[in-house]
């Protein structure tokens, strides 16, 4: 799979996590325009979408897709940077589980998934017009730039 | 004169399912589009129990977030605490003493049995059998007493601590646990006679609500629901954490993936949990139950950790991002019931409404864990 990813996103965007310390063996930064094709490849190779979540940094928003497979288990994290106010292509036509996962990220972070058939609030009230997991909402401890955490 | 066309006849109607399952009172609504007695479309409506645990985490220290964990899945709170502890310990590089790791495993497995027992009772009650419910609550009560004695609470334990557990266990605990396992084993015959061999039960579960491997993968179904369709995927085996690799236990699987298989898998899992507890009690080492001298307000290194473990309902994972301060920058919880419930949209299609009750019960959902 790392070969396939290398072809799609380029070697410089791949990061091997050899000691498995972070729970993933490999993480890759995926540009938005190839995300759909990469996901399609994962799907045909028998992986499943385990978790999808967002991160809010001062300079950018970021999506993290955690992929996993049954046997042997090997987790790959796909990281998709999303500039504020821009959208991401949906993968709900590849993985059905993304139908709900994307709805959740959309309502919590305000990241629009273009092509998603049913962007209604999932957990929030149906008239909710706020994005609670953004750092400008409610009480938070800190709002940092991306390199302050990963740099 | 133009002939008036007849008004269109409405072919389908909407129906709100439940509350039937004990877990659906006020927290889950399944909106069914029905054609006669058959379901055309099912839309589970959730969010009624959304409390924003992930957001709360961002303004709490790691230890302050501990009680929140057991309130997500209140039926396997010990396992959630356990997993959170492991995630933070991994991030902060804390290694708990051996004795603590065994105690945690024992308590987690006891909790798993109690969760499965509750599922067993409510599932059979959904199908109209009230008596087994009373039997298994009797058994479950004993686990709650055991855990209550050591942790001080019956459901939301918060018993694990970073670098150990809150209190040490004693001889009384060990003896009570051994007695309980012996008692539970003697009850299997009753359970099988009451339920497993019951012809009504078999008719209502065999071939009902089949989740095949592909559907499970598409929806991210994990846990006993996935193992019922023949995939031996259990975090305790495939990514052994804590001391699970030192025990001899099996991962029970099914073949058909229907409600009966899910039932059988969970029943067998309880027996396997008993085996783990027995081995852990035999190997229980002496020593401290908690690391001394750790700061209450721990500050892990910068970076992130994704820690997956097996709760009673399936693969659960904490995704923690730390900025080096005492507060998590982001705390995401991957919950198993999420995929398990979502796959109902597919599984309920073209089934009878009576089967929907059976399927909903066999999936074993805990809605507050989905809503978080």
Coordinates of C-alpha atoms in Angstrom, one line a residue:
Chain A
X1 CA 0.0 0.0 0.0
X2 CA 2.9 2.4 0.7
X3 CA 3.9 1.9 -3.0
X4 CA 0.5 2.9 -4.1
X5 CA 0.4 5.9 -1.8
X6 CA 3.8 7.0 -3.0
X7 CA 2.5 7.0 -6.6
X8 CA -0.5 9.1 -5.6
X9 CA 0.9 11.6 -3.2
X10 CA 4.7 11.5 -3.7
X11 CA 7.3 10.2 -1.4
X12 CA 7.9 13.5 0.4
X13 CA 4.4 13.5 1.8
X14 CA 4.7 10.0 3.3
X15 CA 5.9 9.5 6.9
X16 CA 6.7 6.1 8.3
X17 CA 6.0 5.6 12.0
X18 CA 8.3 2.6 12.6
X19 CA 7.8 2.1 16.3
X20 CA 4.0 2.1 15.9
X21 CA 4.0 4.5 18.8
X22 CA 1.3 6.7 17.5
X23 CA -1.0 3.8 16.7
X24 CA -0.5 4.2 12.9
X25 CA 2.3 2.6 10.8
X26 CA 2.2 5.2 8.1
X27 CA 0.8 8.7 7.7
X28 CA 0.4 10.5 4.4
X29 CA -0.5 14.0 3.5
X30 CA -3.0 13.7 0.7
X31 CA -4.0 16.7 -1.5
X32 CA -7.7 17.3 -1.9
X33 CA -7.8 16.6 -5.6
X34 CA -6.5 13.0 -5.3
X35 CA -8.3 12.1 -2.1
X36 CA -11.1 10.4 -3.9
X37 CA -8.9 8.2 -6.1
X38 CA -6.7 7.3 -3.1
X39 CA -9.8 6.2 -1.1
X40 CA -11.1 4.2 -4.1
X41 CA -7.7 2.3 -4.1
X42 CA -8.0 1.7 -0.3
X43 CA -11.5 0.3 -0.9
X44 CA -10.5 -2.1 -3.6
X45 CA -7.6 -3.3 -1.5
X46 CA -10.0 -4.3 1.3
X47 CA -9.4 -1.5 3.8
X48 CA -12.1 0.1 5.8
X49 CA -12.6 3.7 7.1
X50 CA -12.2 3.5 10.8
X51 CA -12.4 7.1 11.9
X52 CA -12.7 10.5 10.4
X53 CA -12.2 13.7 12.4
X54 CA -11.1 17.3 12.0
X55 CA -8.5 19.4 13.7
X56 CA -8.6 23.2 14.0
X57 CA -5.3 25.1 13.8
X58 CA -4.8 28.8 13.6
X59 CA -3.5 28.6 10.0
X60 CA -5.6 25.8 8.6
X61 CA -8.2 23.1 9.2
X62 CA -7.2 19.5 8.8
X63 CA -9.1 16.2 8.2
X64 CA -7.6 13.0 9.5
X65 CA -8.9 9.7 8.0
X66 CA -7.8 6.6 9.9
X67 CA -7.8 3.5 7.6
X68 CA -7.5 0.0 8.9
X69 CA -7.9 -3.6 7.6
X70 CA -8.9 -6.8 9.3
X71 CA -6.0 -9.1 8.8
X72 CA -3.3 -8.2 9.4
X73 CA -4.3 -5.0 11.1
X74 CA -2.2 -2.1 9.9
X75 CA -3.4 1.5 10.3
X76 CA -2.7 4.3 7.9
X77 CA -3.6 7.9 8.6
X78 CA -4.5 10.1 5.7
X79 CA -4.2 13.8 6.5
X80 CA -5.9 16.3 4.3
X81 CA -5.3 20.0 5.0
X82 CA -8.3 22.2 4.2
X83 CA -8.0 26.0 4.1
X84 CA -10.7 27.7 6.0
X85 CA -13.9 28.3 4.0
X86 CA -13.1 25.7 1.4
X87 CA -14.6 22.3 0.7
X88 CA -13.4 18.7 0.3
X89 CA -14.7 16.1 -2.1
X90 CA -16.9 13.5 -0.4
X91 CA -15.9 9.9 -0.1
X92 CA -19.4 8.7 0.8
X93 CA -19.8 7.1 -2.6
X94 CA -16.7 4.9 -1.7
X95 CA -17.4 4.2 1.9
X96 CA -20.9 4.2 3.2
X97 CA -19.7 4.9 6.7
X98 CA -18.6 8.3 5.5
X99 CA -22.2 9.3 5.1
X100 CA -22.5 9.9 8.8
X101 CA -18.8 10.6 9.6
X102 CA -18.8 13.5 7.1
X103 CA -22.1 14.9 8.4
X104 CA -20.5 14.9 11.9
X105 CA -17.4 16.7 10.7
X106 CA -19.4 19.1 8.7
X107 CA -21.6 20.2 11.6
X108 CA -18.7 20.3 14.1
X109 CA -16.1 22.1 12.0
X110 CA -18.0 23.6 9.1
X111 CA -16.0 21.8 6.5
X112 CA -18.3 21.3 3.5
X113 CA -18.1 18.0 1.7
X114 CA -18.9 18.6 -1.9
X115 CA -21.1 16.0 -3.5
X116 CA -22.4 14.6 -0.2
X117 CA -26.1 13.7 -0.7
X118 CA -27.5 14.5 2.7
X119 CA -25.7 17.2 4.7
X120 CA -28.1 17.5 7.6
X121 CA -27.0 18.0 11.2
X122 CA -26.4 14.6 12.8
X123 CA -25.9 15.2 16.5
X124 CA -26.7 18.9 16.8
X125 CA -30.2 20.3 16.7
X126 CA -31.6 20.6 13.1
X127 CA -31.4 24.4 13.2
X128 CA -27.9 24.6 14.6
X129 CA -25.9 27.3 12.8
X130 CA -22.7 27.1 14.8
X131 CA -19.6 24.8 14.6
X132 CA -18.8 23.8 18.2
X133 CA -15.5 22.1 17.6
X134 CA -13.9 25.2 16.1
X135 CA -11.6 26.8 18.6
X136 CA -13.5 30.1 18.4
X137 CA -16.5 28.4 20.0
X138 CA -17.0 28.0 23.8
X139 CA -14.3 27.5 26.3
X140 CA -11.0 26.2 25.0
X141 CA -7.5 26.2 26.5
X142 CA -5.4 27.2 23.4
X143 CA -5.5 27.8 19.7
X144 CA -2.3 27.0 18.0
X145 CA -0.6 26.9 14.7
X146 CA 0.0 23.5 13.1
X147 CA 3.8 23.6 13.5
X148 CA 3.5 24.4 17.2
X149 CA 2.2 20.8 17.6
X150 CA 3.8 18.8 14.9
X151 CA 6.9 21.0 14.1
Chain B
X1 CA -65.6 16.5 -20.7
X2 CA -62.1 15.5 -19.7
X3 CA -62.0 12.5 -17.4
X4 CA -60.6 13.4 -14.0
X5 CA -57.6 11.3 -13.1
X6 CA -57.8 9.5 -9.9
X7 CA -55.8 11.1 -7.0
X8 CA -52.4 9.3 -6.5
X9 CA -52.6 6.6 -4.0
X10 CA -50.0 6.8 -1.2
X11 CA -48.0 3.6 -1.3
X12 CA -45.9 4.0 1.7
X13 CA -46.3 5.5 5.2
X14 CA -43.9 6.7 7.9
X15 CA -43.7 5.0 11.3
X16 CA -41.6 5.9 14.3
X17 CA -40.2 2.7 15.8
X18 CA -40.3 2.2 19.5
X19 CA -39.5 2.9 22.2
X20 CA -39.0 -0.8 22.4
X21 CA -35.5 -1.6 23.3
X22 CA -34.5 -0.1 26.7
X23 CA -31.8 1.9 25.1
X24 CA -34.3 3.7 22.8
X25 CA -36.3 5.5 25.5
X26 CA -35.9 9.1 24.5
X27 CA -32.4 8.8 22.9
X28 CA -33.0 7.0 19.7
X29 CA -35.8 7.3 17.1
X30 CA -35.8 5.1 14.0
X31 CA -38.0 6.6 11.3
X32 CA -39.3 3.9 9.1
X33 CA -40.8 4.2 5.7
X34 CA -43.1 1.3 5.4
X35 CA -44.8 -0.5 2.6
X36 CA -47.4 -2.6 4.4
X37 CA -45.5 -4.6 6.9
X38 CA -42.2 -4.3 5.1
X39 CA -39.6 -1.6 5.7
X40 CA -38.6 0.4 2.6
X41 CA -36.2 2.7 4.3
X42 CA -34.9 3.2 7.9
X43 CA -33.4 6.4 9.2
X44 CA -32.0 6.3 12.7
X45 CA -32.3 9.8 14.2
X46 CA -29.7 10.4 16.9
X47 CA -28.2 13.3 18.8
X48 CA -30.7 13.4 21.7
X49 CA -27.9 12.6 24.1
X50 CA -25.2 14.8 22.7
X51 CA -23.3 16.4 25.5
X52 CA -20.1 17.4 23.7
X53 CA -17.6 15.3 25.6
X54 CA -15.0 15.9 22.9
X55 CA -15.3 19.6 23.4
X56 CA -15.3 19.3 27.2
X57 CA -11.9 17.6 26.9
X58 CA -10.4 20.7 25.5
X59 CA -10.9 22.7 28.7
X60 CA -10.1 19.9 31.2
X61 CA -6.9 18.3 32.3
X62 CA -6.3 14.7 31.3
X63 CA -7.3 13.4 34.7
X64 CA -10.4 15.6 34.9
X65 CA -11.6 14.0 31.6
X66 CA -11.4 10.6 33.2
X67 CA -15.0 10.6 34.6
X68 CA -16.3 11.7 31.2
X69 CA -15.0 8.5 29.6
X70 CA -17.2 6.2 31.6
X71 CA -20.2 8.4 30.8
X72 CA -19.9 7.8 27.1
X73 CA -20.6 4.1 27.2
X74 CA -22.1 3.7 30.6
X75 CA -22.3 -0.1 30.3
X76 CA -18.5 -0.6 29.8
X77 CA -17.2 2.4 31.6
X78 CA -14.3 0.5 33.1
X79 CA -13.1 -0.4 29.6
X80 CA -13.4 3.2 28.4
X81 CA -11.4 4.4 31.4
X82 CA -8.8 1.7 30.8
X83 CA -8.4 2.7 27.2
X84 CA -8.1 6.4 28.0
X85 CA -5.5 5.6 30.6
X86 CA -3.5 3.6 28.1
X87 CA -3.7 6.3 25.4
X88 CA -2.5 9.0 27.8
X89 CA 0.2 6.7 29.2
X90 CA 1.4 6.1 25.7
X91 CA 1.5 9.8 25.0
X92 CA 3.3 10.6 28.2
X93 CA 5.6 7.6 28.3
X94 CA 4.3 6.3 31.6
X95 CA 4.7 2.6 32.3
X96 CA 2.4 1.3 35.0
X97 CA 3.5 -1.5 37.4
X98 CA 2.7 -5.1 36.5
X99 CA 0.2 -5.6 39.3
X100 CA -1.8 -2.6 38.1
X101 CA -1.9 -4.0 34.5
X102 CA -3.4 -7.3 35.7
X103 CA -5.9 -5.6 37.9
X104 CA -7.0 -3.4 35.0
X105 CA -7.5 -6.4 32.8
X106 CA -9.5 -8.3 35.4
X107 CA -11.8 -5.3 36.0
X108 CA -12.2 -4.7 32.3
X109 CA -13.2 -8.3 31.6
X110 CA -15.6 -8.3 34.5
X111 CA -17.1 -5.2 33.0
X112 CA -17.3 -6.8 29.6
X113 CA -19.3 -9.7 31.1
X114 CA -21.6 -7.4 32.9
X115 CA -22.2 -5.5 29.7
X116 CA -22.9 -8.6 27.7
X117 CA -25.2 -9.9 30.5
X118 CA -27.3 -6.7 30.3
X119 CA -27.4 -7.1 26.5
X120 CA -28.5 -10.7 26.9
X121 CA -31.3 -9.8 29.2
X122 CA -32.6 -6.8 27.1
X123 CA -32.3 -8.7 23.8
X124 CA -34.4 -11.6 25.0
X125 CA -36.8 -9.2 26.6
X126 CA -37.2 -7.4 23.3
X127 CA -38.3 -10.7 21.8
X128 CA -40.9 -11.2 24.6
X129 CA -39.0 -13.4 27.1
X130 CA -39.1 -11.6 30.4
X131 CA -37.7 -14.3 32.7
X132 CA -34.1 -14.5 31.4
X133 CA -33.8 -10.8 32.1
X134 CA -34.3 -11.4 35.8
X135 CA -31.8 -14.2 35.9
X136 CA -29.0 -12.3 34.2
X137 CA -29.6 -9.2 36.2
X138 CA -29.1 -11.3 39.3
X139 CA -25.7 -12.4 37.9
X140 CA -24.8 -8.9 36.8
X141 CA -25.6 -7.5 40.2
X142 CA -22.8 -9.6 41.6
X143 CA -20.3 -8.1 39.2
X144 CA -21.5 -4.6 40.1
X145 CA -21.0 -5.5 43.8
X146 CA -17.5 -6.7 43.2
X147 CA -16.5 -3.6 41.2
X148 CA -18.4 -1.3 43.6
X149 CA -16.3 -2.6 46.5
X150 CA -13.0 -1.9 44.8
X151 CA -13.9 1.3 42.9
X152 CA -16.7 2.9 44.9
X153 CA -19.3 3.0 42.2
X154 CA -21.5 0.7 40.3
X155 CA -21.5 2.0 36.8
X156 CA -19.2 5.0 36.1
X157 CA -16.1 3.7 37.8
X158 CA -13.2 6.1 37.0
X159 CA -11.1 3.4 38.7
X160 CA -8.0 3.5 36.5
X161 CA -5.3 6.2 37.1
X162 CA -2.4 7.2 34.9
X163 CA 0.3 4.8 36.1
X164 CA -1.9 2.3 37.9
X165 CA -5.3 2.0 39.5
X166 CA -6.9 4.0 42.3
X167 CA -7.0 1.2 45.0
X168 CA -5.4 -2.1 45.4
X169 CA -7.5 -5.3 45.3
X170 CA -7.5 -7.7 48.2
X171 CA -8.2 -11.3 49.0
X172 CA -11.9 -10.7 49.3
X173 CA -12.0 -9.3 45.8
X174 CA -10.1 -12.3 44.4
X175 CA -12.3 -14.8 46.2
X176 CA -15.5 -13.0 45.2
X177 CA -14.4 -13.0 41.6
X178 CA -13.6 -16.7 41.6
X179 CA -16.9 -17.4 43.2
X180 CA -18.7 -15.4 40.6
X181 CA -17.0 -17.2 37.7
X182 CA -17.9 -20.5 39.2
X183 CA -21.5 -19.4 39.7
X184 CA -21.8 -18.0 36.2
X185 CA -20.5 -21.2 34.7
X186 CA -23.2 -23.1 36.5
X187 CA -25.8 -20.8 35.0
X188 CA -24.9 -21.5 31.4
X189 CA -27.1 -24.6 31.4
X190 CA -30.0 -22.5 32.5
X191 CA -29.4 -19.9 29.9
X192 CA -29.1 -22.4 27.1
X193 CA -32.2 -24.2 28.2
X194 CA -34.2 -21.0 28.6
X195 CA -33.1 -19.2 25.5
X196 CA -30.7 -20.9 23.1
X197 CA -32.8 -24.0 22.7
X198 CA -36.1 -22.1 22.7
X199 CA -37.8 -22.7 19.4
X200 CA -39.5 -19.2 19.3
X201 CA -36.2 -17.5 19.9
X202 CA -34.5 -19.5 17.1
X203 CA -37.3 -18.7 14.7
X204 CA -37.0 -15.0 15.4
X205 CA -33.3 -14.8 15.1
X206 CA -32.0 -17.3 12.5
X207 CA -31.5 -15.7 9.2
X208 CA -32.7 -12.4 10.5
X209 CA -30.7 -9.2 9.9
X210 CA -27.8 -10.7 8.1
X211 CA -24.8 -8.4 8.0
X212 CA -22.3 -9.8 5.5
X213 CA -18.6 -9.1 5.5
X214 CA -18.8 -6.5 2.8
X215 CA -21.6 -4.5 4.4
X216 CA -19.7 -4.6 7.7
X217 CA -16.6 -3.3 6.0
X218 CA -18.5 -0.5 4.2
X219 CA -20.1 0.7 7.4
X220 CA -17.1 0.1 9.7
X221 CA -18.9 -2.4 11.8
X222 CA -16.7 -3.9 14.5
X223 CA -16.9 -6.1 17.6
X224 CA -19.2 -9.1 18.1
X225 CA -21.3 -7.9 15.2
X226 CA -18.3 -8.2 12.8
X227 CA -17.1 -11.5 14.4
X228 CA -20.5 -13.0 13.8
X229 CA -19.9 -12.8 10.1
X230 CA -16.7 -14.8 10.4
X231 CA -14.0 -12.1 10.7
X232 CA -11.8 -12.9 13.8
X233 CA -11.1 -9.2 14.4
X234 CA -10.5 -8.5 18.0
X235 CA -8.2 -5.8 19.2
X236 CA -7.1 -7.9 22.1
X237 CA -5.7 -10.4 19.6
X238 CA -4.7 -8.4 16.5
X239 CA -3.1 -5.5 18.4
X240 CA -2.6 -6.9 21.9
X241 CA -2.4 -4.1 24.4
X242 CA -1.8 -4.2 28.2
X243 CA -1.1 -7.9 29.1
X244 CA -3.6 -9.6 26.8
X245 CA -0.9 -11.4 24.9
X246 CA -0.1 -13.4 28.0
X247 CA -3.4 -15.1 28.2
X248 CA -4.8 -18.1 26.3
X249 CA -8.2 -17.2 24.9
X250 CA -10.1 -17.6 21.7
X251 CA -11.9 -15.2 19.5
X252 CA -15.3 -16.7 18.9
X253 CA -16.7 -16.2 15.4
X254 CA -19.9 -17.0 13.6
X255 CA -20.6 -18.0 10.0
X256 CA -23.9 -16.5 8.8
X257 CA -23.8 -13.1 10.4
X258 CA -27.4 -13.2 11.5
X259 CA -28.9 -12.3 14.9
X260 CA -28.5 -15.8 16.1
X261 CA -24.8 -15.7 15.4
X262 CA -24.4 -12.4 17.1
X263 CA -26.1 -14.0 20.1
X264 CA -23.9 -17.0 20.1
X265 CA -20.7 -15.0 19.7
X266 CA -21.5 -12.8 22.7
X267 CA -22.4 -15.8 24.9
X268 CA -19.1 -17.5 24.0
X269 CA -17.3 -14.2 24.6
X270 CA -18.5 -14.2 28.2
X271 CA -16.9 -17.6 28.7
X272 CA -13.7 -16.4 27.2
X273 CA -13.6 -13.4 29.5
X274 CA -14.0 -15.8 32.4
X275 CA -11.0 -17.7 31.2
X276 CA -8.9 -14.4 30.9
X277 CA -10.0 -13.4 34.4
X278 CA -9.0 -16.8 35.9
X279 CA -5.6 -16.8 34.2
X280 CA -5.0 -13.2 35.4
X281 CA -6.0 -14.1 38.9
X282 CA -3.6 -17.0 38.9
X283 CA -0.7 -14.9 37.5
X284 CA -1.5 -11.8 39.6
X285 CA 1.9 -10.5 40.7
X286 CA 2.7 -8.8 43.9
X287 CA 4.0 -5.2 44.1
X288 CA 2.7 -1.7 44.0
X289 CA -0.7 -1.0 42.3
X290 CA 0.2 2.5 41.3
X291 CA 3.3 4.6 40.4
X292 CA 4.3 6.9 43.1
X293 CA 5.3 10.5 42.6
X294 CA 3.4 11.2 39.4
X295 CA 2.1 14.7 39.0
X296 CA -1.7 15.1 39.0
X297 CA -1.5 17.5 36.2
X298 CA 0.5 15.5 33.7
X299 CA 1.9 17.2 30.7
X300 CA 2.5 14.8 27.8
X301 CA 4.9 15.6 25.0
X302 CA 3.7 17.4 21.9
X303 CA 2.3 15.2 19.2
X304 CA -0.5 12.8 18.9
X305 CA -1.6 9.3 19.7
X306 CA -4.3 7.0 18.3
X307 CA -5.0 4.2 20.6
X308 CA -7.5 1.5 19.7
X309 CA -8.8 -1.1 22.1
X310 CA -11.7 -3.5 22.3
X311 CA -14.7 -2.4 24.3
X312 CA -17.8 -4.6 24.9
X313 CA -19.3 -3.3 21.6
X314 CA -16.2 -3.3 19.4
X315 CA -13.2 -1.3 18.3
X316 CA -13.0 1.9 20.3
X317 CA -10.2 4.4 19.9
X318 CA -9.0 7.6 21.5
X319 CA -7.3 10.0 19.2
X320 CA -5.4 12.5 21.3
X321 CA -3.5 15.6 20.0
X322 CA -1.3 17.2 22.6
X323 CA 0.3 20.6 22.4
X324 CA 2.5 19.9 25.4
X325 CA 0.2 21.6 27.9
X326 CA -1.9 19.9 30.6
X327 CA -5.0 20.1 28.4
X328 CA -5.6 18.0 25.3
X329 CA -5.6 20.0 22.2
X330 CA -8.1 17.6 20.6
X331 CA -9.7 14.5 21.9
X332 CA -11.6 12.4 19.4
X333 CA -13.3 9.1 20.3
X334 CA -14.0 6.5 17.7
X335 CA -17.0 4.6 19.0
X336 CA -18.1 1.2 17.8
X337 CA -21.8 1.7 18.1
X338 CA -21.6 4.4 15.4
X339 CA -20.9 2.0 12.6
X340 CA -23.1 -0.7 14.2
X341 CA -26.1 1.6 14.2
X342 CA -25.4 3.2 10.8
X343 CA -25.4 -0.2 9.1
X344 CA -29.1 -0.6 10.2
X345 CA -30.0 1.7 7.3
X346 CA -28.9 -1.1 5.0
X347 CA -29.8 -4.1 7.1
X348 CA -33.4 -3.1 7.9
X349 CA -34.3 -2.7 4.3
X350 CA -37.0 -5.1 3.1
X351 CA -37.4 -6.7 6.5
X352 CA -40.6 -7.1 8.5
X353 CA -41.2 -4.6 11.2
X354 CA -41.3 -7.4 13.8
X355 CA -37.8 -8.4 12.7
X356 CA -36.6 -4.9 13.1
X357 CA -37.1 -5.2 16.8
X358 CA -35.0 -8.4 16.8
X359 CA -32.3 -6.8 14.7
X360 CA -32.1 -3.6 16.8
X361 CA -31.8 -5.7 19.9
X362 CA -29.1 -8.0 18.5
X363 CA -26.9 -5.1 17.4
X364 CA -26.3 -4.0 21.0
X365 CA -26.2 -0.3 20.7
X366 CA -25.5 2.3 23.4
X367 CA -26.7 5.6 22.1
X368 CA -24.9 8.0 24.5
X369 CA -21.7 6.6 23.2
X370 CA -22.7 7.5 19.6
X371 CA -23.8 11.0 20.6
X372 CA -20.9 11.7 22.9

